[in-house]
mmCIF file of N, CA and C in Angstrom:
data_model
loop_
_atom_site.group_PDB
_atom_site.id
_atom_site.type_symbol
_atom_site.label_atom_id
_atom_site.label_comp_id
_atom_site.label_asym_id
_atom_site.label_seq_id
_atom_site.Cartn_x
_atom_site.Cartn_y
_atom_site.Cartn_z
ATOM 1 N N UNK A 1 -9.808 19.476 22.847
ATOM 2 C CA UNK A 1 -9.276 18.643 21.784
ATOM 3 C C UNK A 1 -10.327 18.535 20.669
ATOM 4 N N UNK A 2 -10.126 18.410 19.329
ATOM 5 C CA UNK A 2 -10.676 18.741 18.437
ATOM 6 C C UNK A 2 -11.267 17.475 18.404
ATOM 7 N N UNK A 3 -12.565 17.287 17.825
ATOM 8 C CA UNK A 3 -13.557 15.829 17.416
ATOM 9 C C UNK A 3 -12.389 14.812 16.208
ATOM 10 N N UNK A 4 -12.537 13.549 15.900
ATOM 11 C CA UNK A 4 -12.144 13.227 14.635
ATOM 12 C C UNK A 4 -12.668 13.488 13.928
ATOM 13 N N UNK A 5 -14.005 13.893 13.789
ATOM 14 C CA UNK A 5 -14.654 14.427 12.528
ATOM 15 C C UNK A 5 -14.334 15.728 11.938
ATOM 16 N N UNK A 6 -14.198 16.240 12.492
ATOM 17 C CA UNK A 6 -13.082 17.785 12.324
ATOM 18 C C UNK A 6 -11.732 17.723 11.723
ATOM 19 N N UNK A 7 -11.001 17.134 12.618
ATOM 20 C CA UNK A 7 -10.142 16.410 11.808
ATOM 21 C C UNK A 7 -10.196 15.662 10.619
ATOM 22 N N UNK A 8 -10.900 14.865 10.513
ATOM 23 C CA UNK A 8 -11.334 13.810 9.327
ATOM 24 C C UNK A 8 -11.545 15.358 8.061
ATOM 25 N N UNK A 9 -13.024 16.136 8.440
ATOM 26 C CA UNK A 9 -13.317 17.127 7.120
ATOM 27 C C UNK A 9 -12.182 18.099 6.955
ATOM 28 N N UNK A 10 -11.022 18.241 7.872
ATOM 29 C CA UNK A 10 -9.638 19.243 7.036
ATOM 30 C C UNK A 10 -8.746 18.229 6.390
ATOM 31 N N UNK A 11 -8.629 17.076 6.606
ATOM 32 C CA UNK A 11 -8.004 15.853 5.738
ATOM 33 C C UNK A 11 -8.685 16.210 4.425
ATOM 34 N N UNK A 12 -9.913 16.063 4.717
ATOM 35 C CA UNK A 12 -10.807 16.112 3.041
ATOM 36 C C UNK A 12 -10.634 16.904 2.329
ATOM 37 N N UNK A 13 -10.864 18.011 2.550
ATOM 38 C CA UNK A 13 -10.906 19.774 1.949
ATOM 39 C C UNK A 13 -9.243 19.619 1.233
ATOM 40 N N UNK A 14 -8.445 19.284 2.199
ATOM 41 C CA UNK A 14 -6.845 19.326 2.243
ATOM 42 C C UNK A 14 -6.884 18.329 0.828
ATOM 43 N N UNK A 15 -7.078 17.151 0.673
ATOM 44 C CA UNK A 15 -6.886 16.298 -0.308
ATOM 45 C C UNK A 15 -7.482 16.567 -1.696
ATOM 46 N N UNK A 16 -8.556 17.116 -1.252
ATOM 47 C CA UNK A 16 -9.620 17.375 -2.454
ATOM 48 C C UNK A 16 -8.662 18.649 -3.112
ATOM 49 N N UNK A 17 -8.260 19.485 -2.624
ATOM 50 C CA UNK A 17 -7.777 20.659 -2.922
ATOM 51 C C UNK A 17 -6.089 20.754 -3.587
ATOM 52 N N UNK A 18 -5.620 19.355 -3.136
ATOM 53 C CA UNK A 18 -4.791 18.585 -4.245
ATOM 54 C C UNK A 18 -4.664 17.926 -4.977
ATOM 55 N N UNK A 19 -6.236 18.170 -5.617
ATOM 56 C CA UNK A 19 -6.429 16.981 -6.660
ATOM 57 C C UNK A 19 -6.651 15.264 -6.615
ATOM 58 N N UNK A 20 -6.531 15.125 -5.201
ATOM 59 C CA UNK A 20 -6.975 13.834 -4.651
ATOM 60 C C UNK A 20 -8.437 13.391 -4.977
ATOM 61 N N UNK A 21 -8.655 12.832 -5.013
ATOM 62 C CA UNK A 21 -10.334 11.759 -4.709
ATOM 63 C C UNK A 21 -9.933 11.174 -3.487
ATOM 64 N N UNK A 22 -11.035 11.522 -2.613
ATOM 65 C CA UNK A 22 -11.376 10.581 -1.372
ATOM 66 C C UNK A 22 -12.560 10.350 -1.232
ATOM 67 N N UNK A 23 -13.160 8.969 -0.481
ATOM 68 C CA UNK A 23 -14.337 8.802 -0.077
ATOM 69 C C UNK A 23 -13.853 8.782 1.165
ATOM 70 N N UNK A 24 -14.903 8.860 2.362
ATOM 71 C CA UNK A 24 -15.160 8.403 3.460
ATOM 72 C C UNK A 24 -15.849 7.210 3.865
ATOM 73 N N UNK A 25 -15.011 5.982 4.628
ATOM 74 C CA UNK A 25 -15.408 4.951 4.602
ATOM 75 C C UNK A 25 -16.691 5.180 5.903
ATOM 76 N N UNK A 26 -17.923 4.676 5.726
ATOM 77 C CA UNK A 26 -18.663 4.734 6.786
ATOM 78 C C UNK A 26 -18.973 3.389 7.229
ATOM 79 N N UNK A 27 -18.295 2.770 8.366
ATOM 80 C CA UNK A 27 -17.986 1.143 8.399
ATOM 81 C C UNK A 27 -20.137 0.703 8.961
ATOM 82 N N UNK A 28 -19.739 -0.303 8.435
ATOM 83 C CA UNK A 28 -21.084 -1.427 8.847
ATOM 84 C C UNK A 28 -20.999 -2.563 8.864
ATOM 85 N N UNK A 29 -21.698 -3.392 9.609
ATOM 86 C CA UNK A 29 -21.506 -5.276 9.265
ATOM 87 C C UNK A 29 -21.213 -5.330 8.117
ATOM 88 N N UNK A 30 -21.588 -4.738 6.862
ATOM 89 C CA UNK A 30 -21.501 -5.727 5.566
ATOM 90 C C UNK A 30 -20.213 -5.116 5.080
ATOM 91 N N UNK A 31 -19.554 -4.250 5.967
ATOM 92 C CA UNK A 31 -17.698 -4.463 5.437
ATOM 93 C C UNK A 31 -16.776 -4.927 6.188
ATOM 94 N N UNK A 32 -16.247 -4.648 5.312
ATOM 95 C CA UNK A 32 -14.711 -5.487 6.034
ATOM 96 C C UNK A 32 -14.212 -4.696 7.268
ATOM 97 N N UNK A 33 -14.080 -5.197 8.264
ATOM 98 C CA UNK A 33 -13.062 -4.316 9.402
ATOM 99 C C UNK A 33 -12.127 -4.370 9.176
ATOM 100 N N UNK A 34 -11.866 -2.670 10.013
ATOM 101 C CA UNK A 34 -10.609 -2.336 9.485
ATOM 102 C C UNK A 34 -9.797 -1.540 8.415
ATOM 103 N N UNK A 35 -11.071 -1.167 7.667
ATOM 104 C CA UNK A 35 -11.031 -0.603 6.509
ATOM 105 C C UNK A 35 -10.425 0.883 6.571
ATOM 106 N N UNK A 36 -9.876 1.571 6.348
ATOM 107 C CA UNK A 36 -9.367 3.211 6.481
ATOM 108 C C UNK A 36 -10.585 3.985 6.412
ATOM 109 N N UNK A 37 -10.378 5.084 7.238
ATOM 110 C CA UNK A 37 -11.384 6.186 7.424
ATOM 111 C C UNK A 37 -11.079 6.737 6.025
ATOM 112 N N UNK A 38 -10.195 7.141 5.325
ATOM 113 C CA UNK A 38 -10.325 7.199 4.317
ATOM 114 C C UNK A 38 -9.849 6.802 3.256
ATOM 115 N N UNK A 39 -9.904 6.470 2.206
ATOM 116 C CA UNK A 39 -9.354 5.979 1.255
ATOM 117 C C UNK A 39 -9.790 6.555 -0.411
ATOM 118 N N UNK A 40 -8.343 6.613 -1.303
ATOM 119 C CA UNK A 40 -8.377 7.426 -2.729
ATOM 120 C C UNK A 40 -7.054 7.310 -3.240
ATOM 121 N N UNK A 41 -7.337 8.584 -3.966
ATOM 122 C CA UNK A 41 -5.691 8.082 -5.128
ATOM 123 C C UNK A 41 -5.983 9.795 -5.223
ATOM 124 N N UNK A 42 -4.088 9.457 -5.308
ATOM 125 C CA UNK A 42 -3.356 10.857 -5.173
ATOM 126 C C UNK A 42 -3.553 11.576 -6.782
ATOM 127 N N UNK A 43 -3.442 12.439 -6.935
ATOM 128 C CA UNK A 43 -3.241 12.887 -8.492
ATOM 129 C C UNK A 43 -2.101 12.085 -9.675
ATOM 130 N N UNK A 44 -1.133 11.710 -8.825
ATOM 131 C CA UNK A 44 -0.368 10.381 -9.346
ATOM 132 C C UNK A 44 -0.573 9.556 -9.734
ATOM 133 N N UNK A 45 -1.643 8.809 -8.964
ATOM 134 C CA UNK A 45 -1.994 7.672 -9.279
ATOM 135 C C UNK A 45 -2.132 6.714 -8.288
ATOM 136 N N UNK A 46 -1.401 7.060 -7.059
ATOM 137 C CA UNK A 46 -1.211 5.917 -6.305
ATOM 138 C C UNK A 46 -2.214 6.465 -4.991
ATOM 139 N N UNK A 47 -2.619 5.011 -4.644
ATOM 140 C CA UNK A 47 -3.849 4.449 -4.188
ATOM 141 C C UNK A 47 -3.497 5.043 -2.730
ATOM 142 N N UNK A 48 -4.017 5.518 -1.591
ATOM 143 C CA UNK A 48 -4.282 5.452 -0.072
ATOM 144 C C UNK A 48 -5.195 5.286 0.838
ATOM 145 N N UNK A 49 -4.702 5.215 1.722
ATOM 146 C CA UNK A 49 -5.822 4.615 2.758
ATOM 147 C C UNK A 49 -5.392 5.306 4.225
ATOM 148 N N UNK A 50 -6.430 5.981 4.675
ATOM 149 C CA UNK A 50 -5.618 7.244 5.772
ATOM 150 C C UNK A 50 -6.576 6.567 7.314
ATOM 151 N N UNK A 51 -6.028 5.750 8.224
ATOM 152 C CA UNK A 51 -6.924 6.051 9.742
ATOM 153 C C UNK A 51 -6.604 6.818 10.399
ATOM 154 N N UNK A 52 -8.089 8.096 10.119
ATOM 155 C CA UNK A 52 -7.535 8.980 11.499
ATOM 156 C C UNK A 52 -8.290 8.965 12.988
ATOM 157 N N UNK A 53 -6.982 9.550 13.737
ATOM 158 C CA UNK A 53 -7.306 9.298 14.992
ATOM 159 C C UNK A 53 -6.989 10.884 15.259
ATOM 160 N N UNK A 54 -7.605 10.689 17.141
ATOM 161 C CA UNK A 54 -7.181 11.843 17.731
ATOM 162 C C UNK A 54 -6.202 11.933 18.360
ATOM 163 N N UNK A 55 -5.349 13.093 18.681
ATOM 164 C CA UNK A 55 -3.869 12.346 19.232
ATOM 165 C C UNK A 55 -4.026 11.614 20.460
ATOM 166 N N UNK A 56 -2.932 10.532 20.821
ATOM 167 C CA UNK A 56 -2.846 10.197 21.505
ATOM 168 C C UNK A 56 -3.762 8.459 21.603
ATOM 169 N N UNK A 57 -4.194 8.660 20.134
ATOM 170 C CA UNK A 57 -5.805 7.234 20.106
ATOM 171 C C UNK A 57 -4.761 6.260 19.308
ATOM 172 N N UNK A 58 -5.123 4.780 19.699
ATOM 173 C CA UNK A 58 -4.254 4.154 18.726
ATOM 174 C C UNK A 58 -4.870 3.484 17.826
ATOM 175 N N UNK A 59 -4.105 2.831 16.694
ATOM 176 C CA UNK A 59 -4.552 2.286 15.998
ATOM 177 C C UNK A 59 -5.246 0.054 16.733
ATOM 178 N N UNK A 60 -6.561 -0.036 15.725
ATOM 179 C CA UNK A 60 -6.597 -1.434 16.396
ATOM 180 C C UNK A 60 -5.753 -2.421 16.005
ATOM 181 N N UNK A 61 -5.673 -3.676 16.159
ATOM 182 C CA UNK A 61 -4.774 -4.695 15.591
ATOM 183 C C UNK A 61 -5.201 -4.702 14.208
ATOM 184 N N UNK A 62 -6.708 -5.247 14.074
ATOM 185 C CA UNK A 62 -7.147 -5.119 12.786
ATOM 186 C C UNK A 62 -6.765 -3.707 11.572
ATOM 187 N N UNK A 63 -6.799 -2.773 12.151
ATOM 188 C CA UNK A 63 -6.095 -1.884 11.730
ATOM 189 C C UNK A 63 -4.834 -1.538 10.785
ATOM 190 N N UNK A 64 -4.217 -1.728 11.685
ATOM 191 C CA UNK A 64 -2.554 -1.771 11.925
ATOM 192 C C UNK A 64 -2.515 -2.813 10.379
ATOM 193 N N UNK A 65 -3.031 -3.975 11.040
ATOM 194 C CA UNK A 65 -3.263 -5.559 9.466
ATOM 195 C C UNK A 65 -3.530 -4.460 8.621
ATOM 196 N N UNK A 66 -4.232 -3.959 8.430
ATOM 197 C CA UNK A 66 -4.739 -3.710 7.025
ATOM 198 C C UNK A 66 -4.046 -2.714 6.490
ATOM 199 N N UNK A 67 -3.187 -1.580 6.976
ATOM 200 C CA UNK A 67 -2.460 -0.479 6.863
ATOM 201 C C UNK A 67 -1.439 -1.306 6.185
ATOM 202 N N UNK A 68 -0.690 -2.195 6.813
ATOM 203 C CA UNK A 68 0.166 -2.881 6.559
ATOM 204 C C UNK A 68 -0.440 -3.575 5.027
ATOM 205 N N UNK A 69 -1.289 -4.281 4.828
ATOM 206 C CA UNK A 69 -1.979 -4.868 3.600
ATOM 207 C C UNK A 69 -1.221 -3.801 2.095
ATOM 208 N N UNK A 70 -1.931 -2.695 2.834
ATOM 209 C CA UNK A 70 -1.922 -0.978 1.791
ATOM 210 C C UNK A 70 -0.727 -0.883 0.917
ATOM 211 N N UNK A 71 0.123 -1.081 1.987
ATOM 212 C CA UNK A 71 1.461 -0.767 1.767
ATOM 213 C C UNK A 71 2.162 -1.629 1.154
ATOM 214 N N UNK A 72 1.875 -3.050 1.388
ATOM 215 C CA UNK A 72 2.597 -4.575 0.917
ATOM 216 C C UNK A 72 1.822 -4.236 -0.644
ATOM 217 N N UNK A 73 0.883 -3.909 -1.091
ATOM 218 C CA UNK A 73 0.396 -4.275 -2.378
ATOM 219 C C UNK A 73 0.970 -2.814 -2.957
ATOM 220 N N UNK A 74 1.730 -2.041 -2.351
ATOM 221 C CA UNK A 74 2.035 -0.851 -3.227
ATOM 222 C C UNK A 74 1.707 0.236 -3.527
ATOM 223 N N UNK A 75 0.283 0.821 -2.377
ATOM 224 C CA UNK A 75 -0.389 1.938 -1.764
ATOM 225 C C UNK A 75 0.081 2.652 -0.611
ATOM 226 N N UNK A 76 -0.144 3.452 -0.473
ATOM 227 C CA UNK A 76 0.448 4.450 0.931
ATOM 228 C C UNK A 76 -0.641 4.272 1.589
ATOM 229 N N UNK A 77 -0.234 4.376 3.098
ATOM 230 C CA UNK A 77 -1.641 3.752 3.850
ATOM 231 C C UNK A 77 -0.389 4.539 5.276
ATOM 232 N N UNK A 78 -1.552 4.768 6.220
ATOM 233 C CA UNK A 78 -1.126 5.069 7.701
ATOM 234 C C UNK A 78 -2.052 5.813 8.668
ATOM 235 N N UNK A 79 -1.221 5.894 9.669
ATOM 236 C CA UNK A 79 -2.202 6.981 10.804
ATOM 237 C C UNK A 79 -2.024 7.995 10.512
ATOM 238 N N UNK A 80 -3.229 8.677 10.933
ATOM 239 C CA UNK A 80 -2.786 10.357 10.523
ATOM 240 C C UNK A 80 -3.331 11.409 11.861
ATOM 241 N N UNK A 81 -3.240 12.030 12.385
ATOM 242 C CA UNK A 81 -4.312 12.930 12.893
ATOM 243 C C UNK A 81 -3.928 14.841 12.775
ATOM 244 N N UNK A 82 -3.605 14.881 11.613
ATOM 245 C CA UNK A 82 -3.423 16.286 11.181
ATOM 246 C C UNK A 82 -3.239 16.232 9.663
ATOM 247 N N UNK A 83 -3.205 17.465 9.118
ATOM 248 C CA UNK A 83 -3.437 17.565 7.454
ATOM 249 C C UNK A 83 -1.607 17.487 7.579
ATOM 250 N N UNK A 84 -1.259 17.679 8.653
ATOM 251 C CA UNK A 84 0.423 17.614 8.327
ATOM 252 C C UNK A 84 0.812 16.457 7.901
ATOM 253 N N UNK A 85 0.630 15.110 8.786
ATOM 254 C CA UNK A 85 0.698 14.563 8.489
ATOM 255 C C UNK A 85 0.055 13.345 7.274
ATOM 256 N N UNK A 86 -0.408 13.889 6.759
ATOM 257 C CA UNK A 86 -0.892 13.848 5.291
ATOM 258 C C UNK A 86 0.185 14.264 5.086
ATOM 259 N N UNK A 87 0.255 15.452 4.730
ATOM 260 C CA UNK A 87 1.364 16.215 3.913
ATOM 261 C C UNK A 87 2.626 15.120 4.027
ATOM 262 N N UNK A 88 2.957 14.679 5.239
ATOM 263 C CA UNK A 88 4.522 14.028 5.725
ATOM 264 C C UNK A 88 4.515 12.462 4.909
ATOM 265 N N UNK A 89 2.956 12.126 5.068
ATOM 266 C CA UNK A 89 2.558 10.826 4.654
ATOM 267 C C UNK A 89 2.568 10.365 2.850
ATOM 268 N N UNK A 90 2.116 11.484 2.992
ATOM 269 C CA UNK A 90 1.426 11.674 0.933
ATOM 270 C C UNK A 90 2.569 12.294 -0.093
ATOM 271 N N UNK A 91 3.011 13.210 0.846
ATOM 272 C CA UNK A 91 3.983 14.204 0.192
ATOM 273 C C UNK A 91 2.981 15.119 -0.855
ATOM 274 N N UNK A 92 1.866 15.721 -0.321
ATOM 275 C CA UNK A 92 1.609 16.756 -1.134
ATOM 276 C C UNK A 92 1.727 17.834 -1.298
ATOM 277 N N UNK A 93 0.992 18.484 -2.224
ATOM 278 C CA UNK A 93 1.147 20.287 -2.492
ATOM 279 C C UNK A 93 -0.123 20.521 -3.631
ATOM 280 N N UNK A 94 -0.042 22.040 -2.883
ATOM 281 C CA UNK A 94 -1.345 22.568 -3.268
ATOM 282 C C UNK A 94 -1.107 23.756 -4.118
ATOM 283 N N UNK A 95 -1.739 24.026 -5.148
ATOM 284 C CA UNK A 95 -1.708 25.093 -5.889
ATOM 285 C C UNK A 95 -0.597 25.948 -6.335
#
């Protein structure tokens, strides 16, 4: 089974390569939990927030809260653990 970090850098490449901006959140005490592994804005405009997991990993409660947050203020936000689902999530396209 593939690492999340593997996963996580074909999310990136994948987003970047549609004109996305992403950072990678690297969590510590002085943030907020819960925060998305990643988070940016689509070439559109609109804001996301991606937790990825490996299959089968779930999301935490805190989590889940804040995904939900994403979405209530009018951002796309969810689980992901493939560039597909990006694709299913984001609705993108490349080149």
């Amino acid at each position: 089974m593939r690492s999340e970090k593997a996963i996580q850098a074909d999310i990136v490449k994948h987003l970047r390569a549609s004109g996305a901006w992403v950072f990678k959140v690297h969590g510590s005490a002085l943030q907020q939990a819960g925060v998305p592994d990643l988070v940016g804005c689509l070439p559109d405009g609109k804001m996301f927030g991606l937790e990825v997991k490996r299959p089968g990993k779930k999301l935490t409660a805190i989590q889940a809260h804040i995904i939900e947050q994403i979405k209530a203020a009018g951002g796309i936000a969810g689980r992901v653990e493939s560039v597909a689902d990006v694709e299913a999530l984001c609705v993108l396209t490349t080149g």
